[in-house]
JSON list of C-alpha atoms and ligand atoms in Angstrom, two decimals:
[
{"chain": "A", "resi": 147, "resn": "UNK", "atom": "CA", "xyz": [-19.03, 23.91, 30.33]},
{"chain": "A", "resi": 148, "resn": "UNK", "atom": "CA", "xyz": [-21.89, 23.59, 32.53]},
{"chain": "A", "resi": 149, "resn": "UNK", "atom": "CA", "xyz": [-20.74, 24.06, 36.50]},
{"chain": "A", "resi": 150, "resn": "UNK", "atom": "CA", "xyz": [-23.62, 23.33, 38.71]},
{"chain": "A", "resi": 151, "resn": "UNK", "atom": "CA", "xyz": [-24.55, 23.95, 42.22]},
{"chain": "A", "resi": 152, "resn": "UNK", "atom": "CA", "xyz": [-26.67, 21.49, 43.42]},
{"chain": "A", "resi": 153, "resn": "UNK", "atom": "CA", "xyz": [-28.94, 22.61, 46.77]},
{"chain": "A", "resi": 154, "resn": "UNK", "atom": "CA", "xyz": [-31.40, 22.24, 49.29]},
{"chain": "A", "resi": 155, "resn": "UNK", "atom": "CA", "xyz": [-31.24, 21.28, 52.99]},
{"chain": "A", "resi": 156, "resn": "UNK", "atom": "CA", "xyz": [-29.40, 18.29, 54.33]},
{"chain": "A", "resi": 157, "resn": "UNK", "atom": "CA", "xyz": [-31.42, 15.21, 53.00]},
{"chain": "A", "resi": 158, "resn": "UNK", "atom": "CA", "xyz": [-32.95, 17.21, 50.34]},
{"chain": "A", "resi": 159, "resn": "UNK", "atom": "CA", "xyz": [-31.76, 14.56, 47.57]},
{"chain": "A", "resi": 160, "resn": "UNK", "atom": "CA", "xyz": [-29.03, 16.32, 46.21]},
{"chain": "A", "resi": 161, "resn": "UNK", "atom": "CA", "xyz": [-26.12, 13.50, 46.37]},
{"chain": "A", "resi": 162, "resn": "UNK", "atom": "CA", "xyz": [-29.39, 10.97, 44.64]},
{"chain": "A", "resi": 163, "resn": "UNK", "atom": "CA", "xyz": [-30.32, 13.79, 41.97]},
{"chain": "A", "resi": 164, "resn": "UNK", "atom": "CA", "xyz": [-26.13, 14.32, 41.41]},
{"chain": "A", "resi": 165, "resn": "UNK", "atom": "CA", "xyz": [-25.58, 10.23, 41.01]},
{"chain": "A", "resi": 166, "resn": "UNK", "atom": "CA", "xyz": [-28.31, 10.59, 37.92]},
{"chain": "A", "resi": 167, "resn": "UNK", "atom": "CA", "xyz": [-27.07, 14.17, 36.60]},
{"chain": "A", "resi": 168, "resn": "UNK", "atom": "CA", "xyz": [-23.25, 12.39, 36.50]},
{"chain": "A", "resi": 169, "resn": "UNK", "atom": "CA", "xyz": [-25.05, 9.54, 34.42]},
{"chain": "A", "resi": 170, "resn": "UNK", "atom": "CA", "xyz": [-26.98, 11.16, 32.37]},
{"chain": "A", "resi": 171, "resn": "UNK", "atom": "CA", "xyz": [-24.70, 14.48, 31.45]},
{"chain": "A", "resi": 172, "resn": "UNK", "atom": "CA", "xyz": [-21.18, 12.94, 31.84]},
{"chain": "A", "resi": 173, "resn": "UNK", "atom": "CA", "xyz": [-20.71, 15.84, 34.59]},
{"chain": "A", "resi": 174, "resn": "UNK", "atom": "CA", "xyz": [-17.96, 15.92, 37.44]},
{"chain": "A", "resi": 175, "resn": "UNK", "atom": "CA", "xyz": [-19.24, 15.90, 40.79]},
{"chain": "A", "resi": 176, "resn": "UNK", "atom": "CA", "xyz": [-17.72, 17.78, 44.25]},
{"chain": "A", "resi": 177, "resn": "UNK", "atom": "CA", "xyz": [-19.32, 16.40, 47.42]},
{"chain": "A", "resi": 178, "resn": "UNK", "atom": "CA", "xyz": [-17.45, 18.28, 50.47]},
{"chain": "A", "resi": 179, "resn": "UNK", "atom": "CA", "xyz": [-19.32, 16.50, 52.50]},
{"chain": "A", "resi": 180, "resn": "UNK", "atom": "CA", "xyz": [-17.86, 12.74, 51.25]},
{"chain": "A", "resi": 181, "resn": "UNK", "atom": "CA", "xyz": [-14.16, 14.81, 50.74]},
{"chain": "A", "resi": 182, "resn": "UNK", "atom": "CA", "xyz": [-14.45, 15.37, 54.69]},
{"chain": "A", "resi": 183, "resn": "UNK", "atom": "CA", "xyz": [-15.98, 12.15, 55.59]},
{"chain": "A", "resi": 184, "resn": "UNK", "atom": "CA", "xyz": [-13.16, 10.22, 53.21]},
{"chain": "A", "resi": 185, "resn": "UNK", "atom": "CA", "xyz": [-10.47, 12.26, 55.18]},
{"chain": "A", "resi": 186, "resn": "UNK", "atom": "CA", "xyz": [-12.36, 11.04, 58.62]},
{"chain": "A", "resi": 187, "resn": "UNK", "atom": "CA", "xyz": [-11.88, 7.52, 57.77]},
{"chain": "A", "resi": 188, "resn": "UNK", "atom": "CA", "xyz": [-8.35, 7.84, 56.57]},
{"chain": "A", "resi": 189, "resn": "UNK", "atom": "CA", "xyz": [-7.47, 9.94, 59.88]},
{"chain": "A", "resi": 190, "resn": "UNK", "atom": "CA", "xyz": [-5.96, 12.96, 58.31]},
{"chain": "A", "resi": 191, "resn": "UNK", "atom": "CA", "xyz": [-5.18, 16.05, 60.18]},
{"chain": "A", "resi": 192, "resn": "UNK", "atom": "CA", "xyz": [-7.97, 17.93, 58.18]},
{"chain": "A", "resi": 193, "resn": "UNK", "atom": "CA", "xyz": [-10.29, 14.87, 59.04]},
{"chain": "A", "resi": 194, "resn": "UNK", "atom": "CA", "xyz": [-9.77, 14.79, 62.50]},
{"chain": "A", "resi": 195, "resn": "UNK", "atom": "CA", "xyz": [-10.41, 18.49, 62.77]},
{"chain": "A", "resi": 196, "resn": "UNK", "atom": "CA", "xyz": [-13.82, 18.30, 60.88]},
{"chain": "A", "resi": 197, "resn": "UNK", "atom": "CA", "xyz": [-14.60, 15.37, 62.75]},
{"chain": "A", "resi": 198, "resn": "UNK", "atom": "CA", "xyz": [-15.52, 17.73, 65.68]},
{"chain": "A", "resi": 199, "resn": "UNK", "atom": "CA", "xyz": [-17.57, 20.06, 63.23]},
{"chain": "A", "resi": 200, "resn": "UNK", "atom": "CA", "xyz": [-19.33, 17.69, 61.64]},
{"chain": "A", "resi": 201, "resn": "UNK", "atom": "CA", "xyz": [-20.35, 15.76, 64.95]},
{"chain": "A", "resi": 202, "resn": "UNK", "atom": "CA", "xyz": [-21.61, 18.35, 66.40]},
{"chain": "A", "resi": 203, "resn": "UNK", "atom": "CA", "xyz": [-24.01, 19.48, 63.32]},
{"chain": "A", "resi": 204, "resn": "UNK", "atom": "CA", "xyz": [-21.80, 22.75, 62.52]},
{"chain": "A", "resi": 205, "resn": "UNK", "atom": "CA", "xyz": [-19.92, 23.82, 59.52]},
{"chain": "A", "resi": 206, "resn": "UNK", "atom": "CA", "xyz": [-16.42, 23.05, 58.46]},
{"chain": "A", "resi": 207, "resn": "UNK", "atom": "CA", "xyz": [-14.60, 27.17, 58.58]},
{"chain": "A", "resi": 208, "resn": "UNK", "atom": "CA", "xyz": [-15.20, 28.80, 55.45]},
{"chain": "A", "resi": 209, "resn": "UNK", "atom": "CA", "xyz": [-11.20, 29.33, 54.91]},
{"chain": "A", "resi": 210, "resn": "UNK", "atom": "CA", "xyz": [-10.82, 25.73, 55.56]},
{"chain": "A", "resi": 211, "resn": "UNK", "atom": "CA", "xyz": [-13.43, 24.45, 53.08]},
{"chain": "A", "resi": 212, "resn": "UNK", "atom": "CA", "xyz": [-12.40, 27.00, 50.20]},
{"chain": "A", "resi": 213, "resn": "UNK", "atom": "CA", "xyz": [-8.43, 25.94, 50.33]},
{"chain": "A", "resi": 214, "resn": "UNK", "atom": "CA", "xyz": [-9.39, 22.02, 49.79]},
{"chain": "A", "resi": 215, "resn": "UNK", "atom": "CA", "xyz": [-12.20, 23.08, 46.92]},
{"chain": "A", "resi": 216, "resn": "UNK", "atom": "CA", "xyz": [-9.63, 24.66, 44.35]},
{"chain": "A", "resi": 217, "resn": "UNK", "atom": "CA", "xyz": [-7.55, 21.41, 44.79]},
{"chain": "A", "resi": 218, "resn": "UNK", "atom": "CA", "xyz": [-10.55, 19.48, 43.78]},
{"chain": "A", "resi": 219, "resn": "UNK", "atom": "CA", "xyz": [-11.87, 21.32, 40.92]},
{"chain": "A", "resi": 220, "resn": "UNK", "atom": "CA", "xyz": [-8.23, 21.39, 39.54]},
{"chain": "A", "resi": 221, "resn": "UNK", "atom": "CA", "xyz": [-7.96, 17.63, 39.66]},
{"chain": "A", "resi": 222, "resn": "UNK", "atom": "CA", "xyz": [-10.59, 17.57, 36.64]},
{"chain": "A", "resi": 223, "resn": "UNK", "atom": "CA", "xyz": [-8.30, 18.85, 34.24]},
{"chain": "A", "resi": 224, "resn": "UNK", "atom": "CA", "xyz": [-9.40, 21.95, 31.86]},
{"chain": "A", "resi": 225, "resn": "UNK", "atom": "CA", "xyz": [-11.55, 20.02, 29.84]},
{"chain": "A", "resi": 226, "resn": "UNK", "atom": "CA", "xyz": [-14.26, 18.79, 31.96]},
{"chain": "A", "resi": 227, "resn": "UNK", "atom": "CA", "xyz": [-17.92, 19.20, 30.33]},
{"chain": "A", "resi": 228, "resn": "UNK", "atom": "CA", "xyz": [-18.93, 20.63, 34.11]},
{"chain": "A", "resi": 229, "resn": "UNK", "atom": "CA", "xyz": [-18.77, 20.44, 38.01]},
{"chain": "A", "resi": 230, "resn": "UNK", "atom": "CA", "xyz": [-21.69, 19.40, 40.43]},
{"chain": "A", "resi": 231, "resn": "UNK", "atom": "CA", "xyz": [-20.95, 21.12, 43.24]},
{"chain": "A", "resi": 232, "resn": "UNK", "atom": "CA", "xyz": [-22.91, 19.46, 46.07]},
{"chain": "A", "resi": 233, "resn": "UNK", "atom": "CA", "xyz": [-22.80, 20.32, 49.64]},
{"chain": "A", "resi": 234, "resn": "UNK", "atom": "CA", "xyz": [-20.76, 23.75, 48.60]},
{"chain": "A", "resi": 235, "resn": "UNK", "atom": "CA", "xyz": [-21.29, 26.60, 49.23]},
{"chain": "A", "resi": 236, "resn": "UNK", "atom": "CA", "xyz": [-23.24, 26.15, 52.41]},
{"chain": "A", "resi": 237, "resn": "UNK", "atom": "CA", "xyz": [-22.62, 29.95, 53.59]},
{"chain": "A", "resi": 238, "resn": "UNK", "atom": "CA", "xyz": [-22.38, 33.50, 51.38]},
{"chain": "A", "resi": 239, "resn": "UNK", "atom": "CA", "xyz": [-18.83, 33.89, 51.64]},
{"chain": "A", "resi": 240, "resn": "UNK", "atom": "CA", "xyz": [-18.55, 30.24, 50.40]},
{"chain": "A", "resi": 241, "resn": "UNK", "atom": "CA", "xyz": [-20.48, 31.28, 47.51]},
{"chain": "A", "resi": 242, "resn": "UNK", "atom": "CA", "xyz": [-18.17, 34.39, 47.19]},
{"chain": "A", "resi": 243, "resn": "UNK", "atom": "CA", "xyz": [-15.26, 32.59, 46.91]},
{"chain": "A", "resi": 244, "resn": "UNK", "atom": "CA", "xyz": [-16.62, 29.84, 44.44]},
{"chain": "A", "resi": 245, "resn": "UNK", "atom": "CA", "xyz": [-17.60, 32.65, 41.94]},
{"chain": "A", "resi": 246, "resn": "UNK", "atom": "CA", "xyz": [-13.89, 34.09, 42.55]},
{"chain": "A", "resi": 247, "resn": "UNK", "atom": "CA", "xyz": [-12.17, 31.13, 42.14]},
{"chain": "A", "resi": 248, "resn": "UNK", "atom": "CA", "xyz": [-14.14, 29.99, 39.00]},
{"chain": "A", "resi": 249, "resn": "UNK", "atom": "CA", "xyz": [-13.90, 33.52, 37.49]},
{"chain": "A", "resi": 250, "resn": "UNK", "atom": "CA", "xyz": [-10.01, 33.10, 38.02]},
{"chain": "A", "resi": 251, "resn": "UNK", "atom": "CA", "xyz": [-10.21, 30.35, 35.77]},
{"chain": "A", "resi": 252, "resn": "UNK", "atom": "CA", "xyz": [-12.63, 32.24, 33.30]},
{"chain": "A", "resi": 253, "resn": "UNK", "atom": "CA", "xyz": [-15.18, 29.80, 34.75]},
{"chain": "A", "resi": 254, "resn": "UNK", "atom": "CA", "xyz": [-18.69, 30.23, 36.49]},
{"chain": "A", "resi": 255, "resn": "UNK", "atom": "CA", "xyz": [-21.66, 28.66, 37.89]},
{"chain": "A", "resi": 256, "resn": "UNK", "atom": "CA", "xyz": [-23.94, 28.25, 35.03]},
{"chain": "A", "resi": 257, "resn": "UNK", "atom": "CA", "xyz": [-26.96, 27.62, 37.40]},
{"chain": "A", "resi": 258, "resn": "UNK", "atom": "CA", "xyz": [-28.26, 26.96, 41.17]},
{"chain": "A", "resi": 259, "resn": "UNK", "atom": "CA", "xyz": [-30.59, 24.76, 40.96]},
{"chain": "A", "resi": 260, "resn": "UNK", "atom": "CA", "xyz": [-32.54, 24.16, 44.65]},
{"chain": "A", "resi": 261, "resn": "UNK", "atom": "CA", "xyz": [-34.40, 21.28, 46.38]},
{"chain": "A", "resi": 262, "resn": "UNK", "atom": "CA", "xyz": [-37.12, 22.17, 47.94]},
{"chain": "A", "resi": 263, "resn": "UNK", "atom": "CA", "xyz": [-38.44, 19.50, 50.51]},
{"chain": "A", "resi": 264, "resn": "UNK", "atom": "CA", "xyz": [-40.75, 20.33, 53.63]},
{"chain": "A", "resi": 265, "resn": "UNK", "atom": "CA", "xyz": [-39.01, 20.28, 56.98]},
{"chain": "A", "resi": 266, "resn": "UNK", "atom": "CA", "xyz": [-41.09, 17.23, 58.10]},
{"chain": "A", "resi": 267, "resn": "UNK", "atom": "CA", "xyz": [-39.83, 15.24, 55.43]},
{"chain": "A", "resi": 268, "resn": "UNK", "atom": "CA", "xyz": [-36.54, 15.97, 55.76]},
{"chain": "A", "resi": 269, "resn": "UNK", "atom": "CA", "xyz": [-36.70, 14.44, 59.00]},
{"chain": "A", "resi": 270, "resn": "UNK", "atom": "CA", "xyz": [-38.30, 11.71, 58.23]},
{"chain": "A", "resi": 271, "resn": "UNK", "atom": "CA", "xyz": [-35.83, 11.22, 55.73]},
{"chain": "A", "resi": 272, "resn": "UNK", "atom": "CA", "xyz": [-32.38, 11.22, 57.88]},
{"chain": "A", "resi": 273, "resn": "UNK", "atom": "CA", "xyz": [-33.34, 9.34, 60.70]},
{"chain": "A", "resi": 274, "resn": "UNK", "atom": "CA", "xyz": [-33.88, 6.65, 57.88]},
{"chain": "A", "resi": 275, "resn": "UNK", "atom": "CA", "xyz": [-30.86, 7.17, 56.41]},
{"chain": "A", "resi": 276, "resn": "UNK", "atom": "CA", "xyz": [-28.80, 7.12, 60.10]},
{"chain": "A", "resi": 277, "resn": "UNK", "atom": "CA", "xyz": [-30.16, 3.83, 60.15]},
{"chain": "A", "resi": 278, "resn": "UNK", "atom": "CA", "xyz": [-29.52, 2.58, 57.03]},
{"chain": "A", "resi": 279, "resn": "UNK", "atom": "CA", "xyz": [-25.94, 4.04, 56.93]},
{"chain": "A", "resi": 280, "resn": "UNK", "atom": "CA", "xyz": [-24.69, 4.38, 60.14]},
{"chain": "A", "resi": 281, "resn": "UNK", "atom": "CA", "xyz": [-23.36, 8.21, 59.43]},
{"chain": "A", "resi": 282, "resn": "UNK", "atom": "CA", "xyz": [-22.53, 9.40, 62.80]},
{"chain": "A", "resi": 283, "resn": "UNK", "atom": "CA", "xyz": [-24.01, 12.70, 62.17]},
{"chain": "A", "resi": 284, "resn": "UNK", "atom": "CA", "xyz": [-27.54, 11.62, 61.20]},
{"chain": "A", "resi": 285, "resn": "UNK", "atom": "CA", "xyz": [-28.70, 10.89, 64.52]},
{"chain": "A", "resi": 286, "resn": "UNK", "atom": "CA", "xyz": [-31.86, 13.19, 65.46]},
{"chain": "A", "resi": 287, "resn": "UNK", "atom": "CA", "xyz": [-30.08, 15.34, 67.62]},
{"chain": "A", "resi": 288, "resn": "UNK", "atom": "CA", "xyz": [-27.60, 16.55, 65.33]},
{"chain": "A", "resi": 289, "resn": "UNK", "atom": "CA", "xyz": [-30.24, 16.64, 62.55]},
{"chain": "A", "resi": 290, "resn": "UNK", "atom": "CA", "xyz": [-31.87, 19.69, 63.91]},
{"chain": "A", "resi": 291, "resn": "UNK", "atom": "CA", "xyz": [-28.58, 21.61, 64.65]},
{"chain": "A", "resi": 292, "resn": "UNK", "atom": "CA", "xyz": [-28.18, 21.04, 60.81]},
{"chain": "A", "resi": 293, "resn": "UNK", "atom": "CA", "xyz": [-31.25, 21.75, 59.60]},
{"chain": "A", "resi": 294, "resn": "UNK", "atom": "CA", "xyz": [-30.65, 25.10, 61.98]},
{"chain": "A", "resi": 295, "resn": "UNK", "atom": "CA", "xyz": [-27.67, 25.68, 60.40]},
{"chain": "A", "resi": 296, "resn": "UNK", "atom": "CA", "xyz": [-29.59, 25.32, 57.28]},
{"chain": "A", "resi": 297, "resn": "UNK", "atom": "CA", "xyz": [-32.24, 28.14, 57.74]},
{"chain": "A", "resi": 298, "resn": "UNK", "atom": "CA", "xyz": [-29.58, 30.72, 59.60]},
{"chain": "A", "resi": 299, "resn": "UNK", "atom": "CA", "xyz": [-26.38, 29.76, 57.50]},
{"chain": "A", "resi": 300, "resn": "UNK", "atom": "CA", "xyz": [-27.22, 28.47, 54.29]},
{"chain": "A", "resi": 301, "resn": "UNK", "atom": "CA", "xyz": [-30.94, 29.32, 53.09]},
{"chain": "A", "resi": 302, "resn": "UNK", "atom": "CA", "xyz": [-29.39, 33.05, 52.39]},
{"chain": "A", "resi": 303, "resn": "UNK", "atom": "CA", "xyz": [-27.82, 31.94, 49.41]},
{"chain": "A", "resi": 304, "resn": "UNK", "atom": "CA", "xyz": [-30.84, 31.19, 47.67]},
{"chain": "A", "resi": 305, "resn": "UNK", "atom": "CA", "xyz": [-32.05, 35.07, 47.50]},
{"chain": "A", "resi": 306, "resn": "UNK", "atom": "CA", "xyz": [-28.05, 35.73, 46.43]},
{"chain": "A", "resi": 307, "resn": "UNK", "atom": "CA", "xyz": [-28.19, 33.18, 43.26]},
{"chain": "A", "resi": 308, "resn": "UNK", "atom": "CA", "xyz": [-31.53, 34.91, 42.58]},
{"chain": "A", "resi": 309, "resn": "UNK", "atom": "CA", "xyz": [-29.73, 38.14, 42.67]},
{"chain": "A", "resi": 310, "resn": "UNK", "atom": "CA", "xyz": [-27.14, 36.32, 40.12]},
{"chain": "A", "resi": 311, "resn": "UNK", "atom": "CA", "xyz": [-30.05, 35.55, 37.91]},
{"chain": "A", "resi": 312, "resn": "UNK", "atom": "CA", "xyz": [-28.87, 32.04, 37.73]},
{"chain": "A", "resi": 313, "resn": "UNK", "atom": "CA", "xyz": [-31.47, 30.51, 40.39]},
{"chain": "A", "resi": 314, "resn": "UNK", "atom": "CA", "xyz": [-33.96, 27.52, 39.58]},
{"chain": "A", "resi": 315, "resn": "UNK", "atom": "CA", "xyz": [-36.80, 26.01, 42.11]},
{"chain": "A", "resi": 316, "resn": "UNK", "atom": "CA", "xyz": [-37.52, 22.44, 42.11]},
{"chain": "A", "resi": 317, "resn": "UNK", "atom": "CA", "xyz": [-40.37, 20.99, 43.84]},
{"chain": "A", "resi": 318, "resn": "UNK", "atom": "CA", "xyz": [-38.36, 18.08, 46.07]},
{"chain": "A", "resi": 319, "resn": "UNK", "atom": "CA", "xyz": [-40.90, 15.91, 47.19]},
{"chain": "A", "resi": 320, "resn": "UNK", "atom": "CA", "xyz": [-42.19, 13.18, 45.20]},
{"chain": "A", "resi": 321, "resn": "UNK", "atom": "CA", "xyz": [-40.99, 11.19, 42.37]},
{"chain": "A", "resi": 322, "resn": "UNK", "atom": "CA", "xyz": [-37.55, 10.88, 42.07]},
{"chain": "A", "resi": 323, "resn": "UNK", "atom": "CA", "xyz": [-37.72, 10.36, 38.44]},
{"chain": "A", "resi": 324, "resn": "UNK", "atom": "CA", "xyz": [-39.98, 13.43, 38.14]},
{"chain": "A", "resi": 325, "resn": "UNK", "atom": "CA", "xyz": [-37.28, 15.46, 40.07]},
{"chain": "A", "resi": 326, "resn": "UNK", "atom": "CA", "xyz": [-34.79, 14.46, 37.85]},
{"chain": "A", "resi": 327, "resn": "UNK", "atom": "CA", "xyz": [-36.90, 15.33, 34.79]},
{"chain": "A", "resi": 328, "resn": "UNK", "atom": "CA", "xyz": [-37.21, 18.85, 35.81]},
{"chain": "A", "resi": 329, "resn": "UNK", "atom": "CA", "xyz": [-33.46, 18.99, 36.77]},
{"chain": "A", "resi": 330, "resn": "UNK", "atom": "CA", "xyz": [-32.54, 17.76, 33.50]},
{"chain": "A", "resi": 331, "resn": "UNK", "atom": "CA", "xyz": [-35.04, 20.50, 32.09]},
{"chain": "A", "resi": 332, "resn": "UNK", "atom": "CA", "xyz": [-33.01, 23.11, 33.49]},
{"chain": "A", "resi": 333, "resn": "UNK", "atom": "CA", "xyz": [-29.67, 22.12, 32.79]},
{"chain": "A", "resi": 334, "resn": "UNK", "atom": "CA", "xyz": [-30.42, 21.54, 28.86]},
{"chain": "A", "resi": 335, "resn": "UNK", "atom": "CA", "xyz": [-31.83, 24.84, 28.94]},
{"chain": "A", "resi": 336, "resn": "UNK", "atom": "CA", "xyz": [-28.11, 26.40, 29.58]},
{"chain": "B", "resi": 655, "resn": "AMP", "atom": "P1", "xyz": [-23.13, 16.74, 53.83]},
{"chain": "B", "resi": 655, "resn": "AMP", "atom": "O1", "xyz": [-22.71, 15.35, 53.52]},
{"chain": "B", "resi": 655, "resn": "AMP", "atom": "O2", "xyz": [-23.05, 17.66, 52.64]},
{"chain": "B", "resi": 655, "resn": "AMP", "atom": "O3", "xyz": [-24.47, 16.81, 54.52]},
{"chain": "B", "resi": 655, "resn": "AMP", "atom": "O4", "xyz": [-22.06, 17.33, 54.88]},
{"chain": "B", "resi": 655, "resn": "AMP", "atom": "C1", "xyz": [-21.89, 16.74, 56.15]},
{"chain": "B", "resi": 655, "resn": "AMP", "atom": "C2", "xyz": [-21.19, 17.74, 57.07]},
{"chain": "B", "resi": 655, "resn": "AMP", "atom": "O5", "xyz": [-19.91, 18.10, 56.52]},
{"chain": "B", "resi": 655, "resn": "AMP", "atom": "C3", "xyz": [-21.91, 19.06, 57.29]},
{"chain": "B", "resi": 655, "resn": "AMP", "atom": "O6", "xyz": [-22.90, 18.97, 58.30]},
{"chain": "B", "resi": 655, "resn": "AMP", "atom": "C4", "xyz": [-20.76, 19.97, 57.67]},
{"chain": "B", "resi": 655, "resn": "AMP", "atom": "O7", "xyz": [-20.36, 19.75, 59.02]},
{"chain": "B", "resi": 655, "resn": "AMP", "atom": "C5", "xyz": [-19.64, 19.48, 56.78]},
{"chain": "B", "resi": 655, "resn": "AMP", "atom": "N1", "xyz": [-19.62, 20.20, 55.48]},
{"chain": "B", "resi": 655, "resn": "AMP", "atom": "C6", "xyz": [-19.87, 19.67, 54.25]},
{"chain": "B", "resi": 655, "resn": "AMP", "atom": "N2", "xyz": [-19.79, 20.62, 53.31]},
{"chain": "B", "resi": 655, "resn": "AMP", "atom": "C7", "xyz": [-19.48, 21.77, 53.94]},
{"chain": "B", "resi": 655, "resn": "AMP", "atom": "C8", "xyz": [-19.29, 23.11, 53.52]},
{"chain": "B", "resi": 655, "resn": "AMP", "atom": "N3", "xyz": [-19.40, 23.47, 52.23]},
{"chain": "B", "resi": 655, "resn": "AMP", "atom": "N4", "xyz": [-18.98, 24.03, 54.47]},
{"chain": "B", "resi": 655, "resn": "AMP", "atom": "C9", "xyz": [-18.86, 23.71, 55.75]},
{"chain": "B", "resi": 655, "resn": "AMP", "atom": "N5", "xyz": [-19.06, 22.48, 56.23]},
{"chain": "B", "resi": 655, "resn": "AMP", "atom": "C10", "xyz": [-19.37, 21.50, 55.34]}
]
């Protein structure tokens, strides 16, 4: 079983690279960001209360986000070949609580494997995409609170998967089938 974390900064590529790691490796995949935005549209109580989170560029609560991942991960059965988890964890007791929950289940992340894209093209890259898509949160305002949230919130965890030993840099910008070669690289390494 080969769980994967999949991350980098919002519009870093990681729900493109996860689309080709599902094809290729037959892997689940967790986005919590498309589990919030499906609850949005179907106008749960837990979607109307990230709603206000995710409109304003800030994170879902930690306590929040762990109780619905569980459920999720569950819902693959026992014999899945692997999880992408995408968009999670975005904070260090996120991460905490993934290795926790996995470990319950004699589980764990077999690698983090990180987008790196510059700032400017990360930009560049969402303001497309708010056009193209219409997400109400890509707008360039609310980019940069999330790319804030990014550096204060999220960037930590790279320096605690190092600490895990189960870290892996990817050079982000360029080709996308290049990315996904060194991706690949990495996870039939494991
Ligand atoms: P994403 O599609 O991954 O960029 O997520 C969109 C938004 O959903 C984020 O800006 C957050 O408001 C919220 N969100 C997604 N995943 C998480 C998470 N793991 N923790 C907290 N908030 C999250």
């Amino acid at each position: 079983m080969k769980n994967i974390v999949i991350f980098g900064a919002p519009g870093s590529g990681k729900g493109t690279q996860s689309d080709k790691m599902i094809a290729k490796f037959g892997l689940e995949h967790i986005s919590t960001g498309d589990v919030l935005r499906s609850e949005m549209k179907n106008g749960t109580e837990l979607g109307k209360t990230a709603k206000g989170y995710i409109d304003n560029g800030q994170l879902i609560p930690d306590e929040l986000m762990v109780s619905i991942l569980a459920g999720v991960y569950d819902s693959f059965g026992k014999e899945h070949k692997g999880v992408i988890f995408d968009g999670f964890p975005r904070t260090i007791p996120q991460a905490e609580a993934l290795k926790q929950m996995l470990s319950e289940r004699g589980h764990q992340v077999s690698a983090m494997i990180e987008l790196d894209v510059p700032e400017e093209e990360l930009m560049k890259r969402l303001v497309l995409r708010g056009q193209q898509s219409g997400r109400s949160d890509d707008n360039e305002e609310t980019i940069k609170k999330r790319l804030g949230v990014y550096h204060s919130q999220t960037a930590p965890l790279i320096e605690w998967y190092r600490r895990e030993g189960i870290h892996h840099h990817i050079d982000g910008l360029g080709e996308l089938d290049r990315i996904f070669g060194d991706i690949s690289a990495v996870i039939e390494a494991l």
